[in-house]
Amino acid sequence: MASLNQDQQALLQNISSLYDSLSTLPSLLPSPQVNSLFTKLVTACIPPSEIDVSKLDMEAQEMRLKLIDLCSNGEGLLENHYSDILASYENPLEHLSLFPYYTNYLKLSQLEFELLSQHVNGMPMRVAFIGSGPLPLSLLVLATYHMTTTRFHGYDRESSATIRARKLLKSDADMASRVEFRTADVMSLAHVLSSYDVVFLAALVGIDQEEKARVIEHLNRYMAVGSVLVVRSAHGARGFLYPVVGSDELKGFEVESIYHPQDEVINSVIVAKKLPSVHAHVHLPGEGAPVQGGLPLRTCCCCEREAIMVSGCKMEELAREELQS
């Protein structure tokens, strides 16, 4: 357990107090009191902080996991509320800006698209969102502004979320022809995962470390070699709001980039490429180089980390240099 400095102790005390207030509420349905407490919590966690939530003492760790669960429940209820409001309009997609955090999703989706453009050749043809929810703003923004010919499948284990998401497409023929929402738990998906060029994993799919690890291992088992996994994580004090995923937890994937936002966009973004299985064909002398996505595979590589500031975000870019044999 790492010792906390004075500022970090004050931050932890403030977050613990807000957790106590939230955990005693009779309901997390949107209301002035609920909205105020969550706003104070987010405001406390957004400023850049070097606090490492993985090194907190056991009591603080337990509080953090319970707080993330509360945030998950509160976020779900908020999305239900606004999804129902949007569905009351003739064309719901024209009113997405009614959601109070819509601007954050615009920024996050822009960043994710820029990252994908660096690591994917051409426009992805098929994209899956795991944990798309009742108000799948990221999917809708990407489909509307960035990937206008791509087919999207949004998966959620709650049928009520799927029903709500479908209603948002009712008056947009183009989106309805390219976007489909399906009810399924990620662990029930198998070979269909190999059909996607890109898979997005929502931050709240797998709240604790063990569950997240099982999900990532499952994706590794079924995603196609060379396809891209986009994982949403958190950094610093934002780890009190969302689960933290370390690059070392993405076994079976080669991490290409990590972004840690510095502004009001909360989630960090990890982009990783699916590696060949250890059980794949062994390359023999005299054979042509094995290929991945039409490109020769590197036989050996190393990583050099460098911090880069892009669009107000701190980017940890894993720049690869091919070793000379």
mmCIF file of C-alpha atoms in Angstrom:
data_model
loop_
_atom_site.group_PDB
_atom_site.id
_atom_site.type_symbol
_atom_site.label_atom_id
_atom_site.label_comp_id
_atom_site.label_asym_id
_atom_site.label_seq_id
_atom_site.Cartn_x
_atom_site.Cartn_y
_atom_site.Cartn_z
ATOM 1 C CA MET A 1 0.000 0.000 0.000
ATOM 2 C CA ALA A 2 1.463 3.349 -1.083
ATOM 3 C CA SER A 3 1.311 6.317 1.283
ATOM 4 C CA LEU A 4 -0.772 9.264 0.120
ATOM 5 C CA ASN A 5 0.373 12.858 0.191
ATOM 6 C CA GLN A 6 -1.751 15.578 1.795
ATOM 7 C CA ASP A 7 -3.651 16.447 -1.406
ATOM 8 C CA GLN A 8 -4.389 12.797 -2.160
ATOM 9 C CA GLN A 9 -5.621 12.196 1.391
ATOM 10 C CA ALA A 10 -7.975 15.187 1.059
ATOM 11 C CA LEU A 11 -9.199 13.874 -2.286
ATOM 12 C CA LEU A 12 -9.864 10.413 -0.860
ATOM 13 C CA GLN A 13 -11.716 11.917 2.111
ATOM 14 C CA ASN A 14 -13.901 14.015 -0.214
ATOM 15 C CA ILE A 15 -14.710 11.043 -2.464
ATOM 16 C CA SER A 16 -15.480 8.854 0.550
ATOM 17 C CA SER A 17 -17.879 11.498 1.863
ATOM 18 C CA LEU A 18 -19.648 11.682 -1.491
ATOM 19 C CA TYR A 19 -19.880 7.892 -1.584
ATOM 20 C CA ASP A 20 -21.525 7.910 1.848
ATOM 21 C CA SER A 21 -24.082 10.445 0.611
ATOM 22 C CA LEU A 22 -24.847 8.542 -2.587
ATOM 23 C CA SER A 23 -25.043 5.141 -0.915
ATOM 24 C CA THR A 24 -27.724 6.308 1.530
ATOM 25 C CA LEU A 25 -30.075 7.712 -1.122
ATOM 26 C CA PRO A 26 -33.330 5.769 -1.538
ATOM 27 C CA SER A 27 -32.981 5.947 -5.336
ATOM 28 C CA LEU A 28 -30.439 6.960 -7.995
ATOM 29 C CA LEU A 29 -33.104 8.027 -10.470
ATOM 30 C CA PRO A 30 -32.308 11.470 -11.924
ATOM 31 C CA SER A 31 -33.285 14.216 -9.496
ATOM 32 C CA PRO A 32 -31.748 17.504 -8.345
ATOM 33 C CA GLN A 33 -30.119 15.799 -5.337
ATOM 34 C CA VAL A 34 -28.780 12.821 -7.302
ATOM 35 C CA ASN A 35 -27.546 15.022 -10.143
ATOM 36 C CA SER A 36 -25.825 17.375 -7.715
ATOM 37 C CA LEU A 37 -23.962 14.576 -5.910
ATOM 38 C CA PHE A 38 -22.775 12.941 -9.130
ATOM 39 C CA THR A 39 -21.677 16.322 -10.475
ATOM 40 C CA LYS A 40 -19.633 16.943 -7.325
ATOM 41 C CA LEU A 41 -18.108 13.461 -7.619
ATOM 42 C CA VAL A 42 -17.100 13.937 -11.259
ATOM 43 C CA THR A 43 -15.754 17.413 -10.514
ATOM 44 C CA ALA A 44 -13.586 15.976 -7.730
ATOM 45 C CA CYS A 45 -12.202 13.195 -9.933
ATOM 46 C CA ILE A 46 -11.545 15.076 -13.197
ATOM 47 C CA PRO A 47 -8.422 17.137 -12.284
ATOM 48 C CA PRO A 48 -5.188 15.306 -13.209
ATOM 49 C CA SER A 49 -3.957 13.260 -10.259
ATOM 50 C CA GLU A 50 -1.111 10.845 -9.709
ATOM 51 C CA ILE A 51 -3.097 8.823 -7.192
ATOM 52 C CA ASP A 52 -2.843 5.092 -7.962
ATOM 53 C CA VAL A 53 -6.161 3.513 -7.044
ATOM 54 C CA SER A 54 -4.644 0.022 -7.240
ATOM 55 C CA LYS A 55 -2.430 0.809 -4.244
ATOM 56 C CA LEU A 56 -5.117 2.064 -1.868
ATOM 57 C CA ASP A 57 -5.678 0.211 1.394
ATOM 58 C CA MET A 58 -8.334 -2.504 1.547
ATOM 59 C CA GLU A 59 -11.010 -0.256 3.037
ATOM 60 C CA ALA A 60 -10.557 2.357 0.314
ATOM 61 C CA GLN A 61 -10.513 -0.357 -2.372
ATOM 62 C CA GLU A 62 -13.831 -1.728 -1.157
ATOM 63 C CA MET A 63 -15.332 1.758 -1.131
ATOM 64 C CA ARG A 64 -14.041 2.379 -4.665
ATOM 65 C CA LEU A 65 -15.615 -0.796 -6.080
ATOM 66 C CA LYS A 66 -18.938 0.018 -4.440
ATOM 67 C CA LEU A 67 -18.716 3.562 -5.775
ATOM 68 C CA ILE A 68 -18.088 2.344 -9.335
ATOM 69 C CA ASP A 69 -21.146 0.111 -8.970
ATOM 70 C CA LEU A 70 -23.202 3.115 -7.825
ATOM 71 C CA CYS A 71 -21.897 5.135 -10.774
ATOM 72 C CA SER A 72 -22.823 2.289 -13.130
ATOM 73 C CA ASN A 73 -26.364 2.155 -11.755
ATOM 74 C CA GLY A 74 -26.740 5.932 -11.808
ATOM 75 C CA GLU A 75 -25.413 6.187 -15.358
ATOM 76 C CA GLY A 76 -27.795 3.463 -16.519
ATOM 77 C CA LEU A 77 -30.798 5.216 -14.996
ATOM 78 C CA LEU A 78 -29.740 8.542 -16.490
ATOM 79 C CA GLU A 79 -29.397 6.974 -19.953
ATOM 80 C CA ASN A 80 -32.796 5.267 -19.599
ATOM 81 C CA HIS A 81 -34.341 8.618 -18.711
ATOM 82 C CA TYR A 82 -32.896 10.490 -21.683
ATOM 83 C CA SER A 83 -33.398 7.609 -24.113
ATOM 84 C CA ASP A 84 -37.113 7.708 -23.277
ATOM 85 C CA ILE A 85 -37.181 11.483 -23.768
ATOM 86 C CA LEU A 86 -35.445 11.206 -27.150
ATOM 87 C CA ALA A 87 -37.775 8.411 -28.275
ATOM 88 C CA SER A 88 -40.726 10.794 -27.842
ATOM 89 C CA TYR A 89 -39.478 12.886 -30.783
ATOM 90 C CA GLU A 90 -40.320 12.070 -34.379
ATOM 91 C CA ASN A 91 -36.601 11.818 -35.218
ATOM 92 C CA PRO A 92 -34.687 11.078 -31.989
ATOM 93 C CA LEU A 93 -31.252 11.335 -33.618
ATOM 94 C CA GLU A 94 -31.806 15.033 -34.308
ATOM 95 C CA HIS A 95 -32.076 15.728 -30.558
ATOM 96 C CA LEU A 96 -29.096 13.829 -29.086
ATOM 97 C CA SER A 97 -27.676 17.105 -27.769
ATOM 98 C CA LEU A 98 -30.388 17.086 -25.094
ATOM 99 C CA PHE A 99 -28.241 14.618 -23.169
ATOM 100 C CA PRO A 100 -26.216 16.726 -20.716
ATOM 101 C CA TYR A 101 -22.878 15.040 -21.486
ATOM 102 C CA TYR A 102 -23.326 14.853 -25.262
ATOM 103 C CA THR A 103 -20.342 17.150 -25.925
ATOM 104 C CA ASN A 104 -18.092 14.746 -24.016
ATOM 105 C CA TYR A 105 -19.185 11.904 -26.296
ATOM 106 C CA LEU A 106 -18.475 14.023 -29.373
ATOM 107 C CA LYS A 107 -14.924 14.626 -28.133
ATOM 108 C CA LEU A 108 -14.342 11.024 -27.043
ATOM 109 C CA SER A 109 -15.614 9.612 -30.333
ATOM 110 C CA GLN A 110 -13.426 12.025 -32.291
ATOM 111 C CA LEU A 111 -10.376 10.893 -30.337
ATOM 112 C CA GLU A 112 -11.212 7.234 -30.787
ATOM 113 C CA PHE A 113 -11.693 7.677 -34.521
ATOM 114 C CA GLU A 114 -8.356 9.491 -34.827
ATOM 115 C CA LEU A 115 -6.652 6.667 -32.970
ATOM 116 C CA LEU A 116 -8.273 4.025 -35.144
ATOM 117 C CA SER A 117 -7.244 5.906 -38.270
ATOM 118 C CA GLN A 118 -3.627 5.577 -37.178
ATOM 119 C CA HIS A 119 -3.810 1.825 -36.674
ATOM 120 C CA VAL A 120 -6.421 0.546 -39.147
ATOM 121 C CA ASN A 121 -5.885 0.453 -42.892
ATOM 122 C CA GLY A 122 -8.936 1.950 -44.539
ATOM 123 C CA MET A 123 -12.419 2.354 -43.101
ATOM 124 C CA PRO A 124 -13.587 -0.545 -40.889
ATOM 125 C CA MET A 125 -16.437 -2.438 -42.533
ATOM 126 C CA ARG A 126 -17.928 -4.053 -39.416
ATOM 127 C CA VAL A 127 -17.758 -2.736 -35.851
ATOM 128 C CA ALA A 128 -19.134 -4.182 -32.605
ATOM 129 C CA PHE A 129 -19.893 -2.286 -29.397
ATOM 130 C CA ILE A 130 -19.952 -4.485 -26.294
ATOM 131 C CA GLY A 131 -22.122 -2.846 -23.636
ATOM 132 C CA SER A 132 -23.845 -0.333 -25.919
ATOM 133 C CA GLY A 133 -26.585 0.495 -23.389
ATOM 134 C CA PRO A 134 -29.991 2.196 -23.774
ATOM 135 C CA LEU A 135 -28.444 5.417 -25.112
ATOM 136 C CA PRO A 136 -25.501 4.296 -27.328
ATOM 137 C CA LEU A 137 -24.095 7.759 -28.002
ATOM 138 C CA SER A 138 -20.574 6.687 -28.977
ATOM 139 C CA LEU A 139 -21.878 4.251 -31.564
ATOM 140 C CA LEU A 140 -24.353 6.775 -32.934
ATOM 141 C CA VAL A 141 -21.783 9.582 -33.150
ATOM 142 C CA LEU A 142 -19.226 7.367 -34.912
ATOM 143 C CA ALA A 143 -21.864 6.050 -37.327
ATOM 144 C CA THR A 144 -23.186 9.547 -38.077
ATOM 145 C CA TYR A 145 -19.989 11.603 -38.388
ATOM 146 C CA HIS A 146 -16.968 9.334 -38.807
ATOM 147 C CA MET A 147 -17.839 5.884 -40.185
ATOM 148 C CA THR A 148 -20.697 6.686 -42.511
ATOM 149 C CA THR A 149 -20.556 3.429 -44.502
ATOM 150 C CA THR A 150 -19.672 1.054 -41.660
ATOM 151 C CA ARG A 151 -22.081 -1.550 -40.268
ATOM 152 C CA PHE A 152 -22.449 -1.481 -36.468
ATOM 153 C CA HIS A 153 -23.735 -4.076 -34.047
ATOM 154 C CA GLY A 154 -24.400 -2.947 -30.475
ATOM 155 C CA TYR A 155 -24.622 -5.656 -27.824
ATOM 156 C CA ASP A 156 -26.125 -5.329 -24.358
ATOM 157 C CA ARG A 157 -27.131 -8.082 -21.947
ATOM 158 C CA GLU A 158 -30.247 -6.164 -20.871
ATOM 159 C CA SER A 159 -33.178 -6.526 -23.272
ATOM 160 C CA SER A 160 -34.643 -3.257 -21.993
ATOM 161 C CA ALA A 161 -31.478 -1.439 -23.143
ATOM 162 C CA THR A 162 -31.714 -3.035 -26.584
ATOM 163 C CA ILE A 163 -35.386 -2.062 -26.952
ATOM 164 C CA ARG A 164 -34.675 1.543 -26.000
ATOM 165 C CA ALA A 165 -31.679 1.792 -28.348
ATOM 166 C CA ARG A 166 -33.699 0.472 -31.301
ATOM 167 C CA LYS A 167 -36.363 3.140 -30.813
ATOM 168 C CA LEU A 168 -33.762 5.841 -31.482
ATOM 169 C CA LEU A 169 -33.390 4.656 -35.090
ATOM 170 C CA LYS A 170 -37.093 4.667 -35.945
ATOM 171 C CA SER A 171 -37.032 7.651 -38.343
ATOM 172 C CA ASP A 172 -33.571 7.330 -39.899
ATOM 173 C CA ALA A 173 -33.569 4.802 -42.742
ATOM 174 C CA ASP A 174 -29.821 4.994 -43.370
ATOM 175 C CA MET A 175 -28.886 4.389 -39.748
ATOM 176 C CA ALA A 176 -31.487 1.659 -39.398
ATOM 177 C CA SER A 177 -29.941 -0.118 -42.397
ATOM 178 C CA ARG A 178 -26.402 -0.006 -40.938
ATOM 179 C CA VAL A 179 -26.947 -0.214 -37.176
ATOM 180 C CA GLU A 180 -28.404 -3.149 -35.292
ATOM 181 C CA PHE A 181 -28.846 -3.661 -31.553
ATOM 182 C CA ARG A 182 -28.797 -7.169 -30.121
ATOM 183 C CA THR A 183 -29.430 -8.583 -26.657
ATOM 184 C CA ALA A 184 -26.509 -10.798 -25.631
ATOM 185 C CA ASP A 185 -23.957 -11.195 -22.888
ATOM 186 C CA VAL A 186 -20.432 -10.857 -24.249
ATOM 187 C CA MET A 187 -19.533 -14.268 -22.805
ATOM 188 C CA SER A 188 -22.222 -15.862 -24.990
ATOM 189 C CA LEU A 189 -20.705 -14.433 -28.173
ATOM 190 C CA ALA A 190 -18.293 -16.751 -29.938
ATOM 191 C CA HIS A 191 -17.375 -16.986 -33.610
ATOM 192 C CA VAL A 192 -19.415 -13.904 -34.535
ATOM 193 C CA LEU A 193 -16.664 -11.862 -32.859
ATOM 194 C CA SER A 194 -14.258 -12.948 -35.595
ATOM 195 C CA SER A 195 -16.383 -11.110 -38.188
ATOM 196 C CA TYR A 196 -15.611 -7.640 -36.806
ATOM 197 C CA ASP A 197 -12.741 -5.376 -37.845
ATOM 198 C CA VAL A 198 -13.046 -3.391 -34.601
ATOM 199 C CA VAL A 199 -14.568 -4.252 -31.229
ATOM 200 C CA PHE A 200 -15.276 -1.529 -28.647
ATOM 201 C CA LEU A 201 -15.437 -2.626 -25.000
ATOM 202 C CA ALA A 202 -17.444 -0.261 -22.807
ATOM 203 C CA ALA A 203 -15.828 0.849 -19.560
ATOM 204 C CA LEU A 204 -18.484 -0.727 -17.340
ATOM 205 C CA VAL A 205 -18.419 -4.201 -18.919
ATOM 206 C CA GLY A 206 -16.589 -6.064 -16.164
ATOM 207 C CA ILE A 207 -16.520 -3.795 -13.130
ATOM 208 C CA ASP A 208 -13.997 -5.723 -11.031
ATOM 209 C CA GLN A 209 -10.575 -6.831 -12.234
ATOM 210 C CA GLU A 210 -11.402 -10.540 -12.374
ATOM 211 C CA GLU A 211 -14.545 -10.042 -14.440
ATOM 212 C CA LYS A 212 -12.756 -7.661 -16.819
ATOM 213 C CA ALA A 213 -9.967 -10.203 -17.261
ATOM 214 C CA ARG A 214 -12.480 -12.932 -18.157
ATOM 215 C CA VAL A 215 -14.088 -10.684 -20.762
ATOM 216 C CA ILE A 216 -10.741 -9.772 -22.344
ATOM 217 C CA GLU A 217 -9.655 -13.412 -22.403
ATOM 218 C CA HIS A 218 -12.931 -14.306 -24.132
ATOM 219 C CA LEU A 219 -12.424 -11.597 -26.751
ATOM 220 C CA ASN A 220 -8.863 -12.785 -27.295
ATOM 221 C CA ARG A 221 -10.143 -16.307 -27.909
ATOM 222 C CA TYR A 222 -12.660 -15.350 -30.611
ATOM 223 C CA MET A 223 -11.585 -12.081 -32.261
ATOM 224 C CA ALA A 224 -9.825 -12.356 -35.614
ATOM 225 C CA VAL A 225 -6.057 -11.968 -35.826
ATOM 226 C CA GLY A 226 -5.258 -8.393 -36.823
ATOM 227 C CA SER A 227 -8.605 -6.985 -35.688
ATOM 228 C CA VAL A 228 -8.590 -4.076 -33.250
ATOM 229 C CA LEU A 229 -9.905 -3.888 -29.686
ATOM 230 C CA VAL A 230 -10.735 -0.456 -28.254
ATOM 231 C CA VAL A 231 -10.923 -0.550 -24.458
ATOM 232 C CA ARG A 232 -12.139 2.287 -22.288
ATOM 233 C CA SER A 233 -10.292 2.656 -19.022
ATOM 234 C CA ALA A 234 -9.534 5.362 -16.453
ATOM 235 C CA HIS A 235 -6.453 7.047 -15.034
ATOM 236 C CA GLY A 236 -5.658 8.697 -11.722
ATOM 237 C CA ALA A 237 -8.649 9.781 -9.626
ATOM 238 C CA ARG A 238 -10.954 8.917 -12.539
ATOM 239 C CA GLY A 239 -10.399 5.346 -11.410
ATOM 240 C CA PHE A 240 -12.996 6.048 -8.708
ATOM 241 C CA LEU A 241 -15.597 6.394 -11.484
ATOM 242 C CA TYR A 242 -14.613 3.607 -13.883
ATOM 243 C CA PRO A 243 -12.513 0.421 -13.804
ATOM 244 C CA VAL A 244 -8.826 0.767 -14.638
ATOM 245 C CA VAL A 245 -7.378 -1.520 -17.319
ATOM 246 C CA GLY A 246 -3.602 -1.836 -17.530
ATOM 247 C CA SER A 247 -1.845 -2.622 -20.798
ATOM 248 C CA ASP A 248 -0.423 -5.751 -19.157
ATOM 249 C CA GLU A 249 -3.963 -7.068 -18.726
ATOM 250 C CA LEU A 250 -4.549 -7.211 -22.484
ATOM 251 C CA LYS A 251 -2.999 -10.630 -22.952
ATOM 252 C CA GLY A 252 -3.138 -11.799 -26.552
ATOM 253 C CA PHE A 253 -3.200 -8.193 -27.836
ATOM 254 C CA GLU A 254 -0.462 -5.806 -28.869
ATOM 255 C CA VAL A 255 -1.129 -2.389 -27.374
ATOM 256 C CA GLU A 256 -0.749 0.313 -30.011
ATOM 257 C CA SER A 257 -1.778 3.482 -28.156
ATOM 258 C CA ILE A 258 -3.027 4.724 -24.797
ATOM 259 C CA TYR A 259 -4.719 8.101 -24.296
ATOM 260 C CA HIS A 260 -5.252 9.711 -20.896
ATOM 261 C CA PRO A 261 -7.552 12.747 -21.323
ATOM 262 C CA GLN A 262 -6.769 15.909 -19.426
ATOM 263 C CA ASP A 263 -10.130 17.611 -19.989
ATOM 264 C CA GLU A 264 -13.749 16.795 -19.133
ATOM 265 C CA VAL A 265 -13.618 13.561 -21.158
ATOM 266 C CA ILE A 266 -13.281 11.008 -18.370
ATOM 267 C CA ASN A 267 -12.344 7.722 -20.024
ATOM 268 C CA SER A 268 -8.869 6.764 -21.118
ATOM 269 C CA VAL A 269 -8.708 4.863 -24.392
ATOM 270 C CA ILE A 270 -6.549 1.850 -25.196
ATOM 271 C CA VAL A 271 -6.178 0.619 -28.778
ATOM 272 C CA ALA A 272 -4.801 -2.898 -29.170
ATOM 273 C CA LYS A 273 -4.409 -5.335 -32.048
ATOM 274 C CA LYS A 274 -5.219 -9.046 -31.789
ATOM 275 C CA LEU A 275 -2.091 -11.169 -32.020
ATOM 276 C CA PRO A 276 -1.876 -14.675 -33.480
ATOM 277 C CA SER A 277 -2.618 -17.462 -31.014
ATOM 278 C CA VAL A 278 0.311 -19.288 -29.462
ATOM 279 C CA HIS A 279 -1.208 -22.378 -31.043
ATOM 280 C CA ALA A 280 -1.103 -20.898 -34.528
ATOM 281 C CA HIS A 281 1.017 -22.327 -37.346
ATOM 282 C CA VAL A 282 4.750 -22.217 -36.619
ATOM 283 C CA HIS A 283 6.717 -20.354 -39.295
ATOM 284 C CA LEU A 284 9.354 -22.638 -40.804
ATOM 285 C CA PRO A 285 12.599 -21.625 -42.542
ATOM 286 C CA GLY A 286 12.094 -21.143 -46.261
ATOM 287 C CA GLU A 287 8.419 -20.245 -45.979
ATOM 288 C CA GLY A 288 7.131 -16.802 -46.896
ATOM 289 C CA ALA A 289 6.614 -14.385 -44.014
ATOM 290 C CA PRO A 290 3.313 -14.978 -42.195
ATOM 291 C CA VAL A 291 0.804 -12.228 -42.822
ATOM 292 C CA GLN A 292 -1.596 -10.297 -40.638
ATOM 293 C CA GLY A 293 -4.235 -8.211 -42.392
ATOM 294 C CA GLY A 294 -2.246 -8.427 -45.623
ATOM 295 C CA LEU A 295 0.975 -7.156 -44.049
ATOM 296 C CA PRO A 296 4.048 -9.168 -42.997
ATOM 297 C CA LEU A 297 4.133 -9.836 -39.264
ATOM 298 C CA ARG A 298 7.023 -8.457 -37.271
ATOM 299 C CA THR A 299 9.240 -11.212 -35.980
ATOM 300 C CA CYS A 300 10.582 -9.172 -33.094
ATOM 301 C CA CYS A 301 9.836 -5.724 -31.813
ATOM 302 C CA CYS A 302 10.327 -3.493 -28.814
ATOM 303 C CA CYS A 303 8.370 -0.555 -27.464
ATOM 304 C CA GLU A 304 9.471 2.957 -26.650
ATOM 305 C CA ARG A 305 7.045 5.047 -24.635
ATOM 306 C CA GLU A 306 6.757 8.731 -25.192
ATOM 307 C CA ALA A 307 4.183 11.178 -23.887
ATOM 308 C CA ILE A 308 2.530 13.324 -26.515
ATOM 309 C CA MET A 309 -0.064 16.027 -26.078
ATOM 310 C CA VAL A 310 -2.890 15.690 -28.614
ATOM 311 C CA SER A 311 -6.221 17.541 -28.498
ATOM 312 C CA GLY A 312 -5.783 18.282 -24.797
ATOM 313 C CA CYS A 313 -5.055 14.620 -24.041
ATOM 314 C CA LYS A 314 -1.944 12.951 -22.790
ATOM 315 C CA MET A 315 -1.032 10.220 -25.243
ATOM 316 C CA GLU A 316 1.254 7.368 -24.355
ATOM 317 C CA GLU A 317 2.254 6.248 -27.828
ATOM 318 C CA LEU A 318 3.919 2.882 -28.143
ATOM 319 C CA ALA A 319 6.263 3.569 -31.042
ATOM 320 C CA ARG A 320 7.673 0.327 -32.404
ATOM 321 C CA GLU A 321 11.133 -0.147 -33.822
ATOM 322 C CA GLU A 322 11.810 -3.357 -35.681
ATOM 323 C CA LEU A 323 14.930 -5.042 -34.401
ATOM 324 C CA GLN A 324 17.594 -5.951 -36.879
ATOM 325 C CA SER A 325 18.246 -9.705 -36.920
#
